[in-house]
Each structure stands twice: as structure tokens, then as C-alpha cells.
Coordinates of C-alpha atoms and ligand atoms in Angstrom, one line a residue:
M1 CA -0.1 -0.1 0.1
Q2 CA 1.3 3.5 -0.7
K3 CA 1.9 5.6 2.0
V4 CA 0.7 9.0 2.6
P5 CA 2.4 11.4 4.0
L6 CA 1.4 12.6 7.5
L7 CA 1.4 16.2 6.6
I8 CA -1.4 15.4 3.5
I9 CA -3.3 13.5 6.3
I10 CA -3.2 16.3 8.9
L11 CA -4.6 18.8 5.9
I12 CA -7.1 16.7 4.9
L13 CA -8.7 16.1 8.2
L14 CA -8.4 20.2 9.3
F15 CA -10.0 21.2 5.9
S16 CA -13.0 18.6 6.3
C17 CA -13.2 19.6 10.0
N18 CA -13.8 23.2 8.9
G19 CA -16.0 22.4 6.4
K20 CA -18.6 20.4 8.4
N21 CA -18.2 23.5 11.0
N22 CA -18.9 26.1 8.5
S23 CA -22.6 25.9 8.3
V24 CA -22.4 26.5 12.4
K25 CA -20.3 29.5 11.8
S26 CA -22.4 30.9 9.3
N27 CA -25.4 30.5 11.4
F28 CA -23.8 32.1 14.8
S29 CA -22.6 35.0 12.5
F30 CA -26.2 35.2 11.6
A31 CA -27.2 34.7 15.2
A32 CA -24.9 38.0 16.1
T33 CA -26.2 40.2 13.8
Q34 CA -29.8 39.3 14.9
L35 CA -29.5 38.9 18.9
T36 CA -27.7 42.6 18.4
L37 CA -30.8 43.8 16.8
A38 CA -33.0 42.0 19.5
I39 CA -31.4 43.4 22.4
R40 CA -32.2 46.9 20.7
E41 CA -35.7 45.9 20.2
T42 CA -36.5 44.7 23.6
E43 CA -34.9 47.6 25.0
K44 CA -36.9 49.4 23.8
G45 CA -40.1 47.6 24.3
I46 CA -39.4 47.1 27.8
S47 CA -38.6 50.9 28.2
E48 CA -41.5 51.9 26.6
N49 CA -43.9 49.5 28.6
K50 CA -42.4 49.8 32.3
A51 CA -45.5 48.9 33.9
K52 CA -45.8 45.3 32.3
N53 CA -42.5 44.1 33.6
Y54 CA -41.7 42.8 30.0
V55 CA -38.6 40.6 30.2
A56 CA -37.7 39.0 26.6
P57 CA -39.0 38.8 23.2
R58 CA -41.4 35.7 22.4
T59 CA -42.8 36.8 18.8
I60 CA -44.5 38.9 16.1
D61 CA -48.1 39.7 16.5
E62 CA -50.6 39.6 13.3
A63 CA -49.6 43.9 13.0
G64 CA -46.1 43.3 12.6
K65 CA -45.5 44.6 16.5
L66 CA -43.2 42.8 18.5
V67 CA -44.4 40.5 21.6
L68 CA -42.2 40.4 24.9
S69 CA -42.8 37.8 27.7
P70 CA -42.9 39.1 31.0
P71 CA -41.3 36.6 33.8
R72 CA -44.4 34.6 34.5
E73 CA -45.2 33.1 30.9
W74 CA -43.3 29.8 30.0
T75 CA -41.3 31.4 27.0
S76 CA -39.3 34.0 29.4
G77 CA -36.5 32.2 29.8
F78 CA -35.1 31.6 26.0
F79 CA -33.8 34.9 25.4
A80 CA -31.4 34.8 28.1
G81 CA -30.7 31.2 26.9
E82 CA -29.8 32.4 23.5
L83 CA -27.5 35.1 25.0
W84 CA -25.9 31.9 27.0
Y85 CA -25.3 29.9 23.7
M86 CA -24.1 32.8 21.9
Y87 CA -21.2 33.3 24.7
E88 CA -20.5 29.6 24.2
F89 CA -19.8 29.8 20.4
T90 CA -17.9 33.1 20.7
Q91 CA -16.5 33.1 24.5
D92 CA -17.1 37.2 24.2
D93 CA -17.8 38.8 27.2
K94 CA -20.3 41.1 25.4
W95 CA -22.7 38.1 24.9
K96 CA -21.9 36.9 28.7
K97 CA -22.8 40.6 29.7
A98 CA -26.0 40.6 27.7
A99 CA -27.0 36.8 29.0
Q100 CA -26.5 38.1 32.8
Q101 CA -28.4 41.0 32.4
Y102 CA -31.4 39.1 30.7
T103 CA -31.0 36.1 32.9
A104 CA -31.8 38.5 36.5
N105 CA -35.1 39.3 34.9
I106 CA -36.6 35.9 35.2
E107 CA -35.0 34.6 38.5
Q108 CA -38.0 35.6 40.4
E109 CA -39.7 33.0 39.1
K110 CA -37.8 30.3 41.4
T111 CA -40.8 30.8 43.7
N112 CA -43.8 30.6 41.6
G113 CA -45.3 27.1 42.3
T114 CA -48.5 28.1 39.6
T115 CA -47.0 26.4 36.8
H116 CA -44.4 23.2 35.3
D117 CA -42.9 25.7 33.6
M118 CA -39.9 25.9 35.9
G119 CA -37.4 24.3 33.4
F120 CA -38.2 26.0 30.8
K121 CA -38.1 29.3 32.1
L122 CA -35.0 29.0 34.9
Y123 CA -33.2 26.0 33.4
C124 CA -32.9 27.6 30.1
S125 CA -31.8 30.8 31.2
I126 CA -30.1 29.9 34.6
G127 CA -29.4 26.6 34.1
N128 CA -27.3 27.3 31.0
G129 CA -25.8 30.8 32.8
F130 CA -24.5 27.8 36.2
R131 CA -23.4 25.3 33.4
L132 CA -21.0 28.0 32.0
T133 CA -20.2 30.4 34.7
K134 CA -20.6 27.9 37.7
D135 CA -21.8 31.2 39.5
E136 CA -23.1 30.1 43.1
H137 CA -25.8 32.4 43.1
Y138 CA -27.2 30.7 40.2
K139 CA -27.0 27.4 41.8
K140 CA -28.9 28.3 45.2
V141 CA -32.0 30.3 42.4
L142 CA -32.2 26.8 41.0
I143 CA -32.1 24.8 44.3
E144 CA -35.0 26.7 45.2
A145 CA -36.6 26.6 41.3
A146 CA -36.1 22.9 41.9
Y147 CA -38.2 22.6 45.1
T148 CA -40.8 24.5 43.8
L149 CA -40.7 22.8 41.2
A150 CA -40.8 19.5 43.0
S151 CA -43.7 21.0 45.3
R152 CA -46.4 20.1 42.0
F153 CA -45.6 16.9 42.3
K154 CA -48.7 14.4 43.1
P155 CA -48.2 11.7 44.6
Q156 CA -51.2 9.4 44.3
A157 CA -50.8 10.0 40.3
G158 CA -47.2 10.0 40.4
I159 CA -46.7 13.0 38.1
I160 CA -46.1 16.4 38.5
R161 CA -49.2 18.7 37.6
S162 CA -48.5 21.2 34.2
W163 CA -51.4 23.4 34.6
D164 CA -53.6 25.1 37.1
H165 CA -56.1 26.7 34.3
S166 CA -59.2 25.6 33.3
N167 CA -60.7 23.5 36.3
D168 CA -63.5 22.8 33.9
K169 CA -62.0 20.7 31.6
W170 CA -59.5 19.2 33.7
Q171 CA -58.8 18.1 37.9
C172 CA -55.1 17.7 37.4
P173 CA -53.3 17.9 33.4
V174 CA -50.1 16.4 32.7
I175 CA -49.0 17.5 29.3
I176 CA -46.0 15.9 27.0
D177 CA -44.5 19.4 27.6
N178 CA -43.6 18.6 31.0
M179 CA -40.8 16.2 29.9
M180 CA -38.7 19.3 29.3
N181 CA -38.5 20.2 32.9
L182 CA -37.5 16.9 35.0
E183 CA -33.9 17.9 33.6
L184 CA -33.9 20.7 36.5
L185 CA -35.2 18.3 39.1
F186 CA -32.3 15.8 38.0
W187 CA -29.4 18.6 38.2
A188 CA -30.8 19.1 41.6
F189 CA -30.4 15.8 42.6
K190 CA -26.8 15.7 41.2
E191 CA -26.1 19.0 43.4
T192 CA -27.4 18.7 46.6
Q193 CA -27.8 14.3 47.0
D194 CA -31.6 14.7 47.8
S195 CA -33.1 11.8 46.4
T196 CA -36.9 13.3 46.4
F197 CA -35.7 15.4 43.0
Y198 CA -34.7 12.0 41.3
K199 CA -37.7 9.9 42.6
I200 CA -39.7 12.7 41.4
A201 CA -38.4 12.9 37.9
V202 CA -38.3 9.2 37.5
S203 CA -41.6 8.8 38.8
H204 CA -43.2 11.4 36.1
A205 CA -41.5 9.9 33.9
N206 CA -42.6 6.6 34.1
T207 CA -45.9 7.6 34.0
T208 CA -45.6 9.6 30.9
M209 CA -44.3 6.4 29.3
K210 CA -46.8 4.2 30.6
N211 CA -50.0 6.9 30.1
H212 CA -49.2 9.6 27.2
F213 CA -48.4 6.9 24.4
R214 CA -50.7 5.1 22.2
K215 CA -49.6 2.0 20.0
D216 CA -48.0 3.6 17.4
Y217 CA -45.7 5.9 19.8
S218 CA -47.5 9.5 18.9
S219 CA -48.6 11.1 22.1
Y220 CA -51.5 12.5 23.4
H221 CA -50.9 16.1 24.8
V222 CA -52.9 16.3 27.5
V223 CA -53.6 13.6 30.2
D224 CA -55.7 14.5 33.2
Y225 CA -55.3 12.1 36.6
D226 CA -57.7 12.1 39.8
T227 CA -55.5 13.2 42.5
I228 CA -57.3 11.0 45.2
S229 CA -57.0 7.5 43.0
G230 CA -54.4 8.6 40.5
N231 CA -56.5 7.4 38.0
I232 CA -56.6 8.6 34.6
L233 CA -59.8 11.0 34.0
S234 CA -59.1 11.4 30.3
K235 CA -56.6 11.9 27.7
S236 CA -57.1 15.2 25.1
T237 CA -55.2 17.7 23.3
H238 CA -55.0 21.6 23.7
Q239 CA -52.8 23.0 21.0
G240 CA -53.1 19.7 18.2
Y241 CA -55.9 19.5 16.0
S242 CA -57.4 16.7 18.2
D243 CA -57.5 14.6 20.8
E244 CA -56.4 11.6 18.6
S245 CA -53.8 13.4 16.5
A246 CA -50.2 14.4 17.0
W247 CA -49.4 17.7 17.4
A248 CA -46.0 18.6 16.3
R249 CA -44.0 20.0 18.9
G250 CA -45.8 17.6 21.5
Q251 CA -43.8 14.4 19.5
A252 CA -40.8 16.5 19.4
W253 CA -40.7 17.5 23.1
G254 CA -41.4 13.7 24.4
A255 CA -38.4 12.9 21.7
Y256 CA -36.3 15.4 23.6
G257 CA -37.4 15.1 26.7
F258 CA -36.8 10.9 27.0
T259 CA -33.3 11.5 25.3
M260 CA -32.5 13.2 28.4
A261 CA -34.2 10.9 30.6
Y262 CA -32.2 8.1 29.1
R263 CA -28.8 10.7 29.5
Q264 CA -29.5 11.3 33.5
T265 CA -30.8 8.1 34.4
G266 CA -29.7 5.2 31.7
D267 CA -32.9 3.5 31.6
T268 CA -32.3 1.8 28.3
A269 CA -36.8 1.9 28.6
Y270 CA -36.4 6.1 27.8
L271 CA -34.0 5.3 25.4
N272 CA -36.5 2.7 23.6
L273 CA -39.5 4.9 23.8
A274 CA -36.8 8.1 22.5
K275 CA -36.2 5.9 19.5
H276 CA -39.7 5.0 19.0
I277 CA -40.7 8.5 18.8
V278 CA -38.2 9.6 16.1
N279 CA -39.2 6.7 14.0
Y280 CA -42.6 7.6 14.7
I281 CA -41.7 11.0 13.3
F282 CA -39.7 10.2 10.5
T283 CA -41.2 7.6 9.0
N284 CA -44.8 9.3 9.4
P285 CA -46.4 10.1 5.5
N286 CA -47.1 13.7 6.1
L287 CA -43.4 14.5 6.9
P288 CA -42.6 16.9 4.2
T289 CA -39.5 16.4 2.5
D290 CA -37.5 18.8 3.9
L291 CA -38.0 17.4 7.6
I292 CA -40.0 20.6 8.9
P293 CA -43.1 19.2 10.5
Y294 CA -47.0 21.1 9.7
W295 CA -48.3 21.9 12.7
D296 CA -49.9 18.7 13.6
Y297 CA -48.9 15.5 11.9
N298 CA -52.9 14.6 11.4
A299 CA -53.9 18.6 10.4
P300 CA -56.6 17.9 8.4
N301 CA -55.4 20.2 4.9
I302 CA -51.7 19.1 4.5
P303 CA -50.2 20.0 2.1
N304 CA -52.1 23.2 3.1
E305 CA -51.1 23.8 6.5
P306 CA -48.5 25.7 8.4
R307 CA -45.3 24.8 9.5
D308 CA -44.0 24.2 12.7
V309 CA -40.2 25.1 12.5
S310 CA -40.1 24.7 16.8
A311 CA -41.3 21.3 16.5
A312 CA -38.1 20.7 14.0
T313 CA -35.7 22.8 15.7
C314 CA -36.3 20.8 19.2
T315 CA -36.5 17.5 17.5
A316 CA -33.0 18.7 15.5
S317 CA -31.4 19.0 18.9
A318 CA -33.0 15.9 20.0
L319 CA -31.8 13.8 17.5
Y320 CA -28.0 14.6 18.0
E321 CA -28.1 13.8 21.3
L322 CA -29.8 11.1 21.0
S323 CA -27.0 10.0 17.6
L324 CA -24.5 9.2 20.5
Y325 CA -26.8 6.4 22.4
D326 CA -28.0 4.6 19.5
K327 CA -24.5 4.1 18.0
A328 CA -26.6 1.8 15.1
N329 CA -28.4 4.5 14.1
S330 CA -26.2 7.5 14.9
T331 CA -25.6 8.4 11.4
Q332 CA -29.0 8.5 10.6
Y333 CA -29.9 10.7 13.6
R334 CA -27.2 13.2 12.3
N335 CA -27.9 13.1 8.7
W336 CA -32.0 14.2 9.4
A337 CA -30.4 17.0 12.1
D338 CA -28.2 18.0 9.6
M339 CA -30.9 17.6 7.1
I340 CA -33.0 20.2 9.2
L341 CA -30.7 22.8 9.8
K342 CA -29.6 23.0 6.3
N343 CA -32.9 23.5 5.5
L344 CA -34.0 25.8 8.1
S345 CA -31.0 27.9 7.2
E346 CA -31.8 27.7 3.7
N347 CA -35.4 28.3 3.3
Y348 CA -36.9 29.5 6.8
L349 CA -34.3 32.4 8.3
A350 CA -35.8 35.7 9.3
K351 CA -34.8 39.1 7.1
K352 CA -31.2 39.6 8.0
G353 CA -31.2 42.9 10.0
G354 CA -34.8 42.5 9.9
D355 CA -38.1 40.8 11.7
Y356 CA -37.1 42.0 15.1
G357 CA -34.1 39.7 15.1
F358 CA -35.8 36.6 15.3
L359 CA -33.7 33.9 13.8
L360 CA -35.8 31.4 11.7
L361 CA -40.1 31.8 10.7
H362 CA -42.7 29.8 10.7
S363 CA -43.3 28.5 14.0
V364 CA -46.8 27.6 15.7
G365 CA -47.7 28.6 18.8
S366 CA -51.4 27.6 19.2
K367 CA -53.6 26.5 15.8
P368 CA -56.9 25.7 17.9
G369 CA -56.4 28.8 19.8
N370 CA -54.9 31.0 16.6
A371 CA -52.3 32.3 18.4
E372 CA -48.8 32.6 17.1
V373 CA -50.0 30.8 13.6
D374 CA -46.9 30.6 11.0
K375 CA -44.7 33.4 13.5
P376 CA -41.2 33.9 14.4
L377 CA -41.2 31.7 18.3
V378 CA -38.0 32.4 20.5
Y379 CA -37.9 28.7 21.6
A380 CA -37.7 28.0 18.1
D381 CA -34.4 30.1 18.1
Y382 CA -33.4 29.0 21.1
Y383 CA -33.3 25.0 20.4
F384 CA -32.4 26.3 17.1
L385 CA -28.5 27.7 18.6
E386 CA -28.6 24.3 20.7
A387 CA -29.0 22.2 18.2
L388 CA -26.0 24.2 16.0
L389 CA -23.6 23.7 19.6
R390 CA -24.5 20.0 19.5
K391 CA -23.2 19.4 15.8
K392 CA -20.5 21.3 16.4
Q393 CA -19.6 19.8 19.2
I394 CA -20.2 16.3 17.5
E395 CA -18.3 16.9 15.0
N396 CA -15.2 18.5 16.7
N397 CA -14.8 15.2 18.7
Ligands
LIG401 N1 -45.4 24.5 27.0 C1 -45.9 25.1 25.5 C2 -45.9 24.8 24.2 O1 -45.2 24.1 23.6 O2 -46.6 25.4 23.5

């Protein structure tokens, strides 16, 4: 066999590594432009509406105006999270300062026990802040937040209650989204060694695994429990097309949530479920060829239905992580995630220097509620940056 000089091998490796990360770099460069604008627009919105206590951008409304979130909304932590991801990628203190500033405004939510959204709000913001800075103050806030979240656990049903609203419809509703909030509890267990956090998270994941999924591994959105007997009262939807349909973001929350739960526990039942959910998504005849799903896999007017980019970015991020655990399907998962990111960068980006600094267009908040339909959404952008970072990490390794 002919010997290839070492220098040539090193050069080939260097070039291929560079090439792989090019799309990550160009997307982060785009994000830098957009998020600089987003900070400016958000500051303006905050100062013009002081009484509203806004802390972050959320979306753009029908009139083309920027919509901001107060801390209590489930979307309040994603913007700070994006700024932490910018800092992680660039290592530029400018982004760290901005992230710290926006993170501070969400802290007060640590004692808000009226919703399950603590993970979305505090783990995506302060959690990333702690991961990157090891700031002890962040740690204290997160532990307090985890205790607040744990206080929503209903032992007879074995779950954390998601919502307190709509008492006429549900007694103790649990939505598939709630899987995402468990990461805060797993983190708190590692930091405090208080096994209560671990037991609650595992109980919630096991109960969700048992009750939320259909035979084809699509999931219900809402499962309602009787908190005295623990019995299931109903299975339904809130943001999907129908009770028996597969709401696109719900499938993404499930894929991401059970992949994360496997990372935290090593329980292969979670890994297998994540694989089945991904299989459901990618073998679905209603998944478009560009892999950006319609807002519901059973939406009635496909192909004339809005896409949900937020479901796609969350799925892409989950796929990169899953590719690390399921070696047999690793290449396939990475290819799907790469294709999602490529198609988003080519066809779904916001206007550079416009759209109030959002990164991606064409998400859906709630189609049945006629809210945020075919709009940019801050959480779509957050999982986009997370997926890009995961791609970079995998390719560098
Ligand atoms: N967690 C709320 C949503 O996904 O819309």
C-alpha cells in the first residue's frame, strides 16, 4: 500500500473539520447580527412599557409588532438562554454580560409554584448560566426553583401537575411538554444529593411513558389524572388538531425529553421510547421532504397547513443527542438533524437585520387558539442554537 505523508492527512482532517463547522459558523454569525438587533428592540419595548415588567422577546403579532414576555410566561427564559449559547460559541464577554442581564430578570420565578414551566423558564436561562460560569448564586436560585417545581408532585398519580388553569376541563392535567422540565430536577439531585428530586423526575417520566403514548408511539398532549385515586380521567389535546392527533411540537418534546431522561438515568426503556418517537416522526407519511413538520401530523388540510419550525429545531437538537446513545442509528439521526438545520438555514431564516432580530420564521404557537400561527417564536430560535452547538461538538469530537 502506498504511504500518504502525515502532513497531507493532517491537512485533509483540518479542512474537513473546518468544512463541517462552516454552516454552524455562518448561522452563529447570522445569530450575532439578529440578537444584537433583538436586544435593541427588546430594550425599547421594555422601556416603553415599564408597568408590564417585560423581560424577553416572544414573537411578532398579526400587526407586525414585537410581542414581549413578562417573567411568568413559559417563554421568558429562552432569550437569556440564546445569549448564553452566543457566549458559549463566541467566548465573547459582550454576550456573557447580555446573558447575565437578561437572566437576572427571570430569577423571581424561582418561587412561582403556579405552573410546571420552571424548567423552561429557569433551566434554559439560569441553568445555562450556571453551566458556563459556575456562579454560586445561580446554583442557589436553581435549587430553590427545583423545590418549587417538586411541590407540584402528586404522589397518588405519580406525576407533576402541569397547569392550574381550566379547572372546568381537567382536574390534574399533565402535558407531554412537562418532560422538558425534569432536567432541572435531575440537575438538582446531582447538586444536592436529595433523592426526592430524582424519585419525582423518574416517577413522572415512568407515568408519562405508560400513559401518554399510543400504540404507534405518537403521544397525547394532555392526560388528566384524579389526584386522589391516581386514575386517568381523560386523554385529550389543547394545542393539537384533535384529541387523537399527533401535535408536532408534542412529539418533539417527547423525543427530546426521553433522550434527556436516558442521559440522566441510564434507563434503556427511555432510550427505546425516544427511538420509537423518532421513528414515528420520520416514517410519518405527512412529514414533508424538507423534514420541517406541519403543526400537527394529522392536520386536516395537509399540504395546505402551516409548518412548525419550533418542532423541527427541538427535534434536531434531540437527534444529535440521541445519535450519541444509539450507535446503530447514529449516522441516520445525524443526517436527519443536519438536513433539518440545512433546510432551515436555506429556506426559513428571518430577514437579516429585520424581523426584530428573530432567527427563524414559520412556527406555530397554538393553531386551535389562533395564536402565533406562522410566526417566529423565541423557543424555535433557542433550540436552533442548541442544535448547532451540539452539531459542532459532535463534529469536533
Ligand atoms: N409548552 C407550551 C408549548 O409547547 O406550546
